[in-house]
XYZ file of C-alpha atoms in Angstrom:
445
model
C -14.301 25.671 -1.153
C -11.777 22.937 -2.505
C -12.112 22.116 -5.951
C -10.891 19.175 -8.275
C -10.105 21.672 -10.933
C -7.795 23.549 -8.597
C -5.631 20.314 -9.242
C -5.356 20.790 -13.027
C -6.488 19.344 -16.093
C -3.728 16.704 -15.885
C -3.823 15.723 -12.088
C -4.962 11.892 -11.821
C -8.003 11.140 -9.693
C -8.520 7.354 -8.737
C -9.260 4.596 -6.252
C -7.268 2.093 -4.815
C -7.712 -1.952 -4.093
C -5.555 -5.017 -3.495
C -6.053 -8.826 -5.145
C -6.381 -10.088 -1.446
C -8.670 -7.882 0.366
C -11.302 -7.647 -2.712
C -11.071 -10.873 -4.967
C -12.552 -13.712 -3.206
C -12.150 -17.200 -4.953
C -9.546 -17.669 -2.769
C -8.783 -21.085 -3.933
C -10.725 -21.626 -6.996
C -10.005 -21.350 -10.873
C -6.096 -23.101 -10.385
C -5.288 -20.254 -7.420
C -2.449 -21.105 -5.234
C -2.995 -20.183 -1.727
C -1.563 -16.989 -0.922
C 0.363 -16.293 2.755
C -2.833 -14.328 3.907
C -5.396 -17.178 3.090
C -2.585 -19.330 5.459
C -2.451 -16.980 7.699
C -6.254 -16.050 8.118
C -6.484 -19.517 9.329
C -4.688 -19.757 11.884
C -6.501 -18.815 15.351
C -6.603 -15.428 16.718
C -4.371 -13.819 13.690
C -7.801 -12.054 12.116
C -10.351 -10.329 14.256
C -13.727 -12.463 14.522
C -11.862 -15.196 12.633
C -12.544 -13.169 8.930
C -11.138 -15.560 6.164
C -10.338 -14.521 2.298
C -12.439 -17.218 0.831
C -15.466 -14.527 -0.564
C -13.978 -11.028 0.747
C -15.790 -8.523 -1.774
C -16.515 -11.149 -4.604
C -14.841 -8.893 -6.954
C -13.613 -11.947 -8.974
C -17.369 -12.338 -10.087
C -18.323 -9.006 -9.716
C -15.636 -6.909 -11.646
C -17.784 -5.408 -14.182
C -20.531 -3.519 -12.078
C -17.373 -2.698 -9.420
C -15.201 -1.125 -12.412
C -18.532 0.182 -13.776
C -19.023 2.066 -10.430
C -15.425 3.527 -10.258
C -16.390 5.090 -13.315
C -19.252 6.247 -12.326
C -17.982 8.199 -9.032
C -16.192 10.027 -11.777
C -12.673 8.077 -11.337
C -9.960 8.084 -13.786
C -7.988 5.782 -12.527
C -8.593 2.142 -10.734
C -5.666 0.762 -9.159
C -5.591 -2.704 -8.408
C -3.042 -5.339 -7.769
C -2.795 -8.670 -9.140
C -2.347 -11.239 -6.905
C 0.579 -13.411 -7.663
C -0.501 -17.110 -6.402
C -3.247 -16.401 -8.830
C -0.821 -16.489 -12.219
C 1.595 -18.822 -10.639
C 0.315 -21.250 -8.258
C 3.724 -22.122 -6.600
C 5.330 -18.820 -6.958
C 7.294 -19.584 -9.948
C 7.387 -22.316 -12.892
C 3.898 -23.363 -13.815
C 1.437 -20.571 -15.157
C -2.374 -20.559 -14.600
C -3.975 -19.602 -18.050
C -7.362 -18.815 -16.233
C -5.557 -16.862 -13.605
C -3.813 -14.669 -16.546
C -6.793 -14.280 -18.505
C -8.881 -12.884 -15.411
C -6.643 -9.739 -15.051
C -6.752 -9.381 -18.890
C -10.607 -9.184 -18.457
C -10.097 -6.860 -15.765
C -7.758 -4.514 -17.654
C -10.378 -4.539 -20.720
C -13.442 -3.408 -18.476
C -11.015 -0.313 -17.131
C -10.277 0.486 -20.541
C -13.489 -0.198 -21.528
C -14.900 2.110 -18.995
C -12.556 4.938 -20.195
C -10.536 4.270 -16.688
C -6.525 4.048 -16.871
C -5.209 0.909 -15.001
C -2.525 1.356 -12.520
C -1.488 -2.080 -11.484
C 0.365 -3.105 -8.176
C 2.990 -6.114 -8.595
C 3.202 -6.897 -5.116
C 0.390 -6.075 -2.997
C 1.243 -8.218 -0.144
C 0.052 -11.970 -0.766
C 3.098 -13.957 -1.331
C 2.711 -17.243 -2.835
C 2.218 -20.113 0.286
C 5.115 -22.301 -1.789
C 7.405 -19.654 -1.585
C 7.162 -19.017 2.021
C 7.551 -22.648 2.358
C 10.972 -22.000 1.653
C 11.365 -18.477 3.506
C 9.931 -16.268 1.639
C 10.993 -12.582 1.611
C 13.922 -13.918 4.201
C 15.178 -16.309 1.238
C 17.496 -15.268 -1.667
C 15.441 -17.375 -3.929
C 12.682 -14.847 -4.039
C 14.146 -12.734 -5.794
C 14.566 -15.401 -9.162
C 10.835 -16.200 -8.414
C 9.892 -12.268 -7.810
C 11.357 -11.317 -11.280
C 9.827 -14.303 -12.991
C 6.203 -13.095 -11.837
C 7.124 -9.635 -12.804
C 8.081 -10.728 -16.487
C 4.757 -12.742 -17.042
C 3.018 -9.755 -15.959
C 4.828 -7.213 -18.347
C 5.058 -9.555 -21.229
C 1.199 -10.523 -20.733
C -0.363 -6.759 -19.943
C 2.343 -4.591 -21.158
C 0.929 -3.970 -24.460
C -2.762 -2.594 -22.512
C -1.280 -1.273 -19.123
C 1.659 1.355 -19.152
C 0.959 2.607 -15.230
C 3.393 0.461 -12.940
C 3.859 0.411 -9.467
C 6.300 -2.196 -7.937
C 5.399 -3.143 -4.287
C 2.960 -1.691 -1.772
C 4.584 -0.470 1.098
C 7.810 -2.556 1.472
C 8.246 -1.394 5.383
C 4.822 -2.183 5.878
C 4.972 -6.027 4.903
C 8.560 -6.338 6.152
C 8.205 -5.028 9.583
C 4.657 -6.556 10.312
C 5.135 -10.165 8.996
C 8.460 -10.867 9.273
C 9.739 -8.742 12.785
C 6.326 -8.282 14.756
C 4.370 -11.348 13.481
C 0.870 -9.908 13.244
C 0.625 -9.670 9.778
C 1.141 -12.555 7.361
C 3.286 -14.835 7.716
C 3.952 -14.241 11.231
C 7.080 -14.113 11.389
C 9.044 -12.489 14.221
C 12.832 -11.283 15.126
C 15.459 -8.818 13.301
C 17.284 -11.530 11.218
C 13.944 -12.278 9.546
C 13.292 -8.397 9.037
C 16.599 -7.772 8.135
C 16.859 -10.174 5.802
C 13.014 -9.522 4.653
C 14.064 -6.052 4.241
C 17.560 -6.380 1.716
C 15.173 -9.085 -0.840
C 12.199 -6.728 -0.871
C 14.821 -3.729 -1.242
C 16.227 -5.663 -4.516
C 13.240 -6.839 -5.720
C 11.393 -3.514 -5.602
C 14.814 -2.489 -8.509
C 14.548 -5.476 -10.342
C 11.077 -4.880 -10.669
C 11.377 -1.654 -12.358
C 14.449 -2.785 -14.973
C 12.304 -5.770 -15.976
C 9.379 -3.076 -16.550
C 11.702 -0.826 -18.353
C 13.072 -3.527 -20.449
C 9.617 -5.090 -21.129
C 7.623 -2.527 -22.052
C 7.220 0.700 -24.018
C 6.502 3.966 -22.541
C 5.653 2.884 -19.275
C 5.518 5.235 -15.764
C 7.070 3.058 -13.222
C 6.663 4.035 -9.796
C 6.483 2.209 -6.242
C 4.924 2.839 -2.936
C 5.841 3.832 0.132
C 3.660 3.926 3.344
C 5.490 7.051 5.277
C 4.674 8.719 8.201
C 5.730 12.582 9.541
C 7.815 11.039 12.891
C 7.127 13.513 15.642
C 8.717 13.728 18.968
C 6.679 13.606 22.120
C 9.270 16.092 23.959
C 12.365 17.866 22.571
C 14.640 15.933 24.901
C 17.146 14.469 23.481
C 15.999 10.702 24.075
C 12.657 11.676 22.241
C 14.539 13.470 19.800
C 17.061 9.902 19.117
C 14.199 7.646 19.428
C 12.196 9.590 16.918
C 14.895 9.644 14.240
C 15.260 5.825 14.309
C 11.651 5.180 13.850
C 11.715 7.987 10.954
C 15.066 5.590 9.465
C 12.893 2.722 9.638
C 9.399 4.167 8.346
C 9.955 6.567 5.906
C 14.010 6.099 4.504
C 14.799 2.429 4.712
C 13.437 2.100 1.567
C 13.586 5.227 -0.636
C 17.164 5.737 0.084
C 18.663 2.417 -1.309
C 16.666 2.966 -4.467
C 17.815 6.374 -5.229
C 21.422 5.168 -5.274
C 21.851 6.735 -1.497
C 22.440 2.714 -0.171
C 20.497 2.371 3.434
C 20.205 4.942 6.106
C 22.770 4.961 8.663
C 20.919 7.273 10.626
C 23.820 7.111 13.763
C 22.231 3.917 15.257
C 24.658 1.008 15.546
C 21.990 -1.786 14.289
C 21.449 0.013 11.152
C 25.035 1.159 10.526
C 26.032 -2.436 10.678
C 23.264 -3.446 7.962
C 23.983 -0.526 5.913
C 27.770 -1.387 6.226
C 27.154 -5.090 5.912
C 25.633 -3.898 2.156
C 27.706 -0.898 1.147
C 29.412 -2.421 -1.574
C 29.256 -1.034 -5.423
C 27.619 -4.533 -5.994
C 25.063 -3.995 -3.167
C 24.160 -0.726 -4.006
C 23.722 -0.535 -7.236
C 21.219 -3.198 -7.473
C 19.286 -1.660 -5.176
C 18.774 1.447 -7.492
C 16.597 2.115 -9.903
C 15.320 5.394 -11.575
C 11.254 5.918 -10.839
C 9.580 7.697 -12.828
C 7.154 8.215 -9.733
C 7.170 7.581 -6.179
C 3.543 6.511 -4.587
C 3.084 7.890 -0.898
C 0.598 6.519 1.072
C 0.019 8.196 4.317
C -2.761 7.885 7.005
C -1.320 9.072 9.964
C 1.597 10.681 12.061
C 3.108 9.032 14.673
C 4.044 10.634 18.377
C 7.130 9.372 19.547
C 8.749 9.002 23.306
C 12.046 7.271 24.260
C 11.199 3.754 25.952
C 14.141 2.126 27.256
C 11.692 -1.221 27.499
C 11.533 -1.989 23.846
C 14.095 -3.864 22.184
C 16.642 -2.031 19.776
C 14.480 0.360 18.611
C 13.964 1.938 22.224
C 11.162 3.850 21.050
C 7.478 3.632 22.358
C 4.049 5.537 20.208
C 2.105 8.088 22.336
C -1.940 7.235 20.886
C -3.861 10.340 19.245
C -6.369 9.279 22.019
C -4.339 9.341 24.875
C -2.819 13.176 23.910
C -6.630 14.041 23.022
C -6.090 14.407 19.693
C -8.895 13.350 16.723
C -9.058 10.135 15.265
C -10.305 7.320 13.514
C -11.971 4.284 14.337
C -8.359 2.754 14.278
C -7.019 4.993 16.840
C -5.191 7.115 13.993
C -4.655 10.466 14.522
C -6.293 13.184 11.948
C -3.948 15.815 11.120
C -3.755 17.327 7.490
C -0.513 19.291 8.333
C 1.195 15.875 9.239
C 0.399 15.504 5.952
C 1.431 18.191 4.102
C 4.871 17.637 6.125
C 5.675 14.477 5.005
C 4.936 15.245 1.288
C 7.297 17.594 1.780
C 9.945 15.783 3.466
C 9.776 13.044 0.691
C 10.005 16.384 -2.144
C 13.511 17.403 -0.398
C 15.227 14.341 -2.403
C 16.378 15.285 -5.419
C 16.357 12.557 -7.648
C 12.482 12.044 -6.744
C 10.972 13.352 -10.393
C 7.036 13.129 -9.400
C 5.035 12.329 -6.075
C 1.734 10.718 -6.503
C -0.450 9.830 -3.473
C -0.928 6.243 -4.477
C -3.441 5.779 -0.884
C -4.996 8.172 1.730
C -8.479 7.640 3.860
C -9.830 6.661 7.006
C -11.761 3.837 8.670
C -15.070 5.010 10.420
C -17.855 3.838 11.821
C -20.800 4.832 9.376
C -24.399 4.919 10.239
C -26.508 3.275 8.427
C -30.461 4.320 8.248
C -32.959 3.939 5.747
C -31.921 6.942 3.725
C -28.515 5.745 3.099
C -24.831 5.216 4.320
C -23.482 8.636 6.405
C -20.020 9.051 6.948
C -20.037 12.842 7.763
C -16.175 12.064 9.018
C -14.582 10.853 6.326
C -16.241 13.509 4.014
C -14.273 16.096 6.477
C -11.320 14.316 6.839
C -10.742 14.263 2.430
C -11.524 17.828 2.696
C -8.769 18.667 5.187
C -6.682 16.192 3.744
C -6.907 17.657 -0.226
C -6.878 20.851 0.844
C -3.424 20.164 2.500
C -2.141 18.111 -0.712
C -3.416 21.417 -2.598
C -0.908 23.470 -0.742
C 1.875 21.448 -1.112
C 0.972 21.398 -5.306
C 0.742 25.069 -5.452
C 3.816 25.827 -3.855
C 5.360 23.639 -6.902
C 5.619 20.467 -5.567
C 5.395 17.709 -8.625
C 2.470 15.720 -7.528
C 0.789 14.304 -10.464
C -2.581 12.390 -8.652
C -4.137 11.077 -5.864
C -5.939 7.700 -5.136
C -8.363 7.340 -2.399
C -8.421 3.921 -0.261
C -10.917 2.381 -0.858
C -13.585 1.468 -3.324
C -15.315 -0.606 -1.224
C -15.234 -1.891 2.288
C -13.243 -5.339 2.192
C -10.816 -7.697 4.485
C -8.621 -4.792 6.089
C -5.930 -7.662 6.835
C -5.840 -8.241 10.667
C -8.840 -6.148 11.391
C -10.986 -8.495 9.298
C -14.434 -6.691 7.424
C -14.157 -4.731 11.118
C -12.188 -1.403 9.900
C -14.623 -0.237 6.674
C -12.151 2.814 4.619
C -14.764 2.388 1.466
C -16.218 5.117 -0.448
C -18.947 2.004 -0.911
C -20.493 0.096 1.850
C -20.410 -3.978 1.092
C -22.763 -6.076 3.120
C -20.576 -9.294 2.989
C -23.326 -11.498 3.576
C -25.617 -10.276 0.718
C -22.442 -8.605 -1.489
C -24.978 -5.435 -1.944
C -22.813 -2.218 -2.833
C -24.609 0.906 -1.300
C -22.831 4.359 -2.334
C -21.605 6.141 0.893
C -22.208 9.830 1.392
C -18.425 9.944 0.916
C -18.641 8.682 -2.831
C -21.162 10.900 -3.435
C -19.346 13.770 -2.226
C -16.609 12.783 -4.315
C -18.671 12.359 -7.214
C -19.838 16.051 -6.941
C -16.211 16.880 -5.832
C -15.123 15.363 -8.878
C -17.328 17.594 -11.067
C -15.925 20.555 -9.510
């Protein structure tokens, strides 16, 4: 039987949560609207029509939440803090009451014994900068590192846990190249350009950081996936590697000083080429002190020659009659353990922390509580394969779960529920799942 001590004494054990999907008072107390509360409104963009104004009421509620993170026997809450919040229009005027919320917040973690880990950029771009093309635009970059100074020069003092942006592909490729994600944006010059001011900003981010504040561990995240082909012919084997380039190196690679992957695919040798240049490249570096991985699935992948440039198509867990989650994902621990190791192989990577892992089930809700048998199975297969990868030497210094609480899963709405703690969003009642309990015990261990 798995055991949290197997870990060490000095392995990190926390939850993860984002401004958006959490805070509620969407646009109250001087709060700028974000892309998501724009987006959320338009029709058809959010299942059921779900809307940001109330989510989890965490904004009124972040004592007894913070209070419970310690109680499952947390050490560490990771939360984001949303930028619109601090600066209405992105950049230029600051909102005191905005600033002095995530000061309260960082006091009741500390307070509670917990260590903050706060995410920069967790998605919800100030509406003002979008106005004027957000990620696509140069200019976000002058507005990015502005946001990122207020926040070192206001919290550096109390928070010394950093972590740039969440999952740079993930925003990049779903709002600005297939448009279901905020702000809907579609097409490759959008991505592309998306991509290179994300890529600099996620640098800049960390030498403002280092220059701002003392001692801190500044890391960024990475949503990655272990790309598997569906056959070993050699169209598989081609598509495959360009959705691995795009998921799992686009990213990394520029940061460590490596520039962008090639990968021997003409669209993203001529973007890697188009920024090869000393200048380019070594603005897009920056020395981590830790990379976050966040990984939830693997992805099957056949040769399609129907999709555009990519010419690559995803085989479902369901269709190969493989387990999964309520989101179609496909369970598999290994797939795990694979990609932890694929990200180990580069040398300049110091430390590995799992900065998100879970699933989304349907849990059944009776009188004596909230069961999730499923997820409590699927964080024992999928710590048990993170365990391997530590013993054989790997430098993994913690793991966060996603997430606290059920909240607004972005597209899915309050429909896809990954918390440890069941919210009723009509009543904001927090009922501990079976799954926090386990963890709580787990914890102990």
């Amino acid at each position: 039987m798995i055991k949290a001590s197997d870990f060490g004494n000095d392995f990190s054990w926390g939850v993860a949560v984002a401004a958006a999907q959490i805070e509620g008072a969407a646009e109250l107390y001087g709060k700028g609207l974000s892309i998501w509360d724009t987006f959320s409104k338009r029709s058809g963009k959010i299942k059921k029509g779900h809307l940001l104004q109330v989510t989890c009421d965490f904004y009124h509620r972040y004592q007894e939440d913070i209070a419970l993170v310690k109680n499952l026997g947390f050490d560490v809450f990771r939360f984001s803090i949303s930028w619109p919040r601090i600066l209405p229009f992105g950049q230029g005027q600051v909102n005191h009451e905005g600033v002095r919320f995530y000061h309260d917040v960082i006091d009741a973690c500390l307070l509670n014994g917990l260590i903050p880990y706060v995410t920069l950029y967790h998605w919800d771009l100030p509406e003002a900068l979008e106005e004027e093309g957000g990620w696509t635009a140069y200019a976000v970059n002058h507005a990015f590192n502005e946001f990122v100074s207020l926040c070192a020069r206001e919290y550096g003092d109390k928070v010394k846990n950093w972590i740039v942006l969440n999952e740079p592909f993930g925003f990049t490729s779903l709002g600005y190249m297939l448009g279901v994600h905020a702000p809907g944006k579609t097409g490759l010059t959008n991505f592309f350009s998306a991509v290179h001011h994300t890529a600099i900003a996620q640098a800049d981010g960390g030498r403002i950081l280092r220059a701002e504040v003392s001692g801190a561990n500044i890391g960024t995240s990475f949503s990655c996936s272990e790309i598997i082909p569906y056959t070993q012919s050699e169209s598989d084997l081609t598509a495959a590697k360009r959705v691995d380039c795009l998921m799992n190196r686009l990213f990394i690679e520029p940061a460590l000083g490596m520039g962008y992957p090639g990968a021997d695919w003409e669209v993203m040798e001529k973007f890697s080429i188009q920024h090869s240049t000393w200048r380019h490249t070594e603005r897009l570096t920056f020395d981590f002190d830790f990379i976050g991985l966040q990984n939830y699935f693997p992805l099957t992948i056949k040769y399609n020659a129907f999709i555009p440039v990519v010419q690559a198509w995803e085989v479902k867990a369901k269709n190969r009659k493989k387990p999964h989650t309520a989101m179609g994902w496909e369970v598999n621990a290994g797939s795990f353990y694979n990609i932890i190791k694929q990200f180990a192989a580069y040398p300049n990577i110091k430390k590995l922390m799992i900065t998100e892992n879970g699933a989304a089930y349907q849990d059944k809700i009776t009188d004596s509580g909230i069961h999730d048998a499923d997820r409590i199975t699927y964080f024992k297969l999928y710590l048990s394969a993170l365990l391997k990868a530590k013993n054989e030497g790997l430098n993994i210094s913690g793991y966060m779960a996603w997430t606290l609480m059920d909240n607004f899963e972005w597209a899915e709405g309050f429909n896809a529920r990954f918390g440890l703690v069941h919210n009723d969003f009509k009543t904001q009642k927090r009922t501990v799942k079976d799954s926090g309990n386990w963890f709580r015990e787990f914890l102990k261990s």
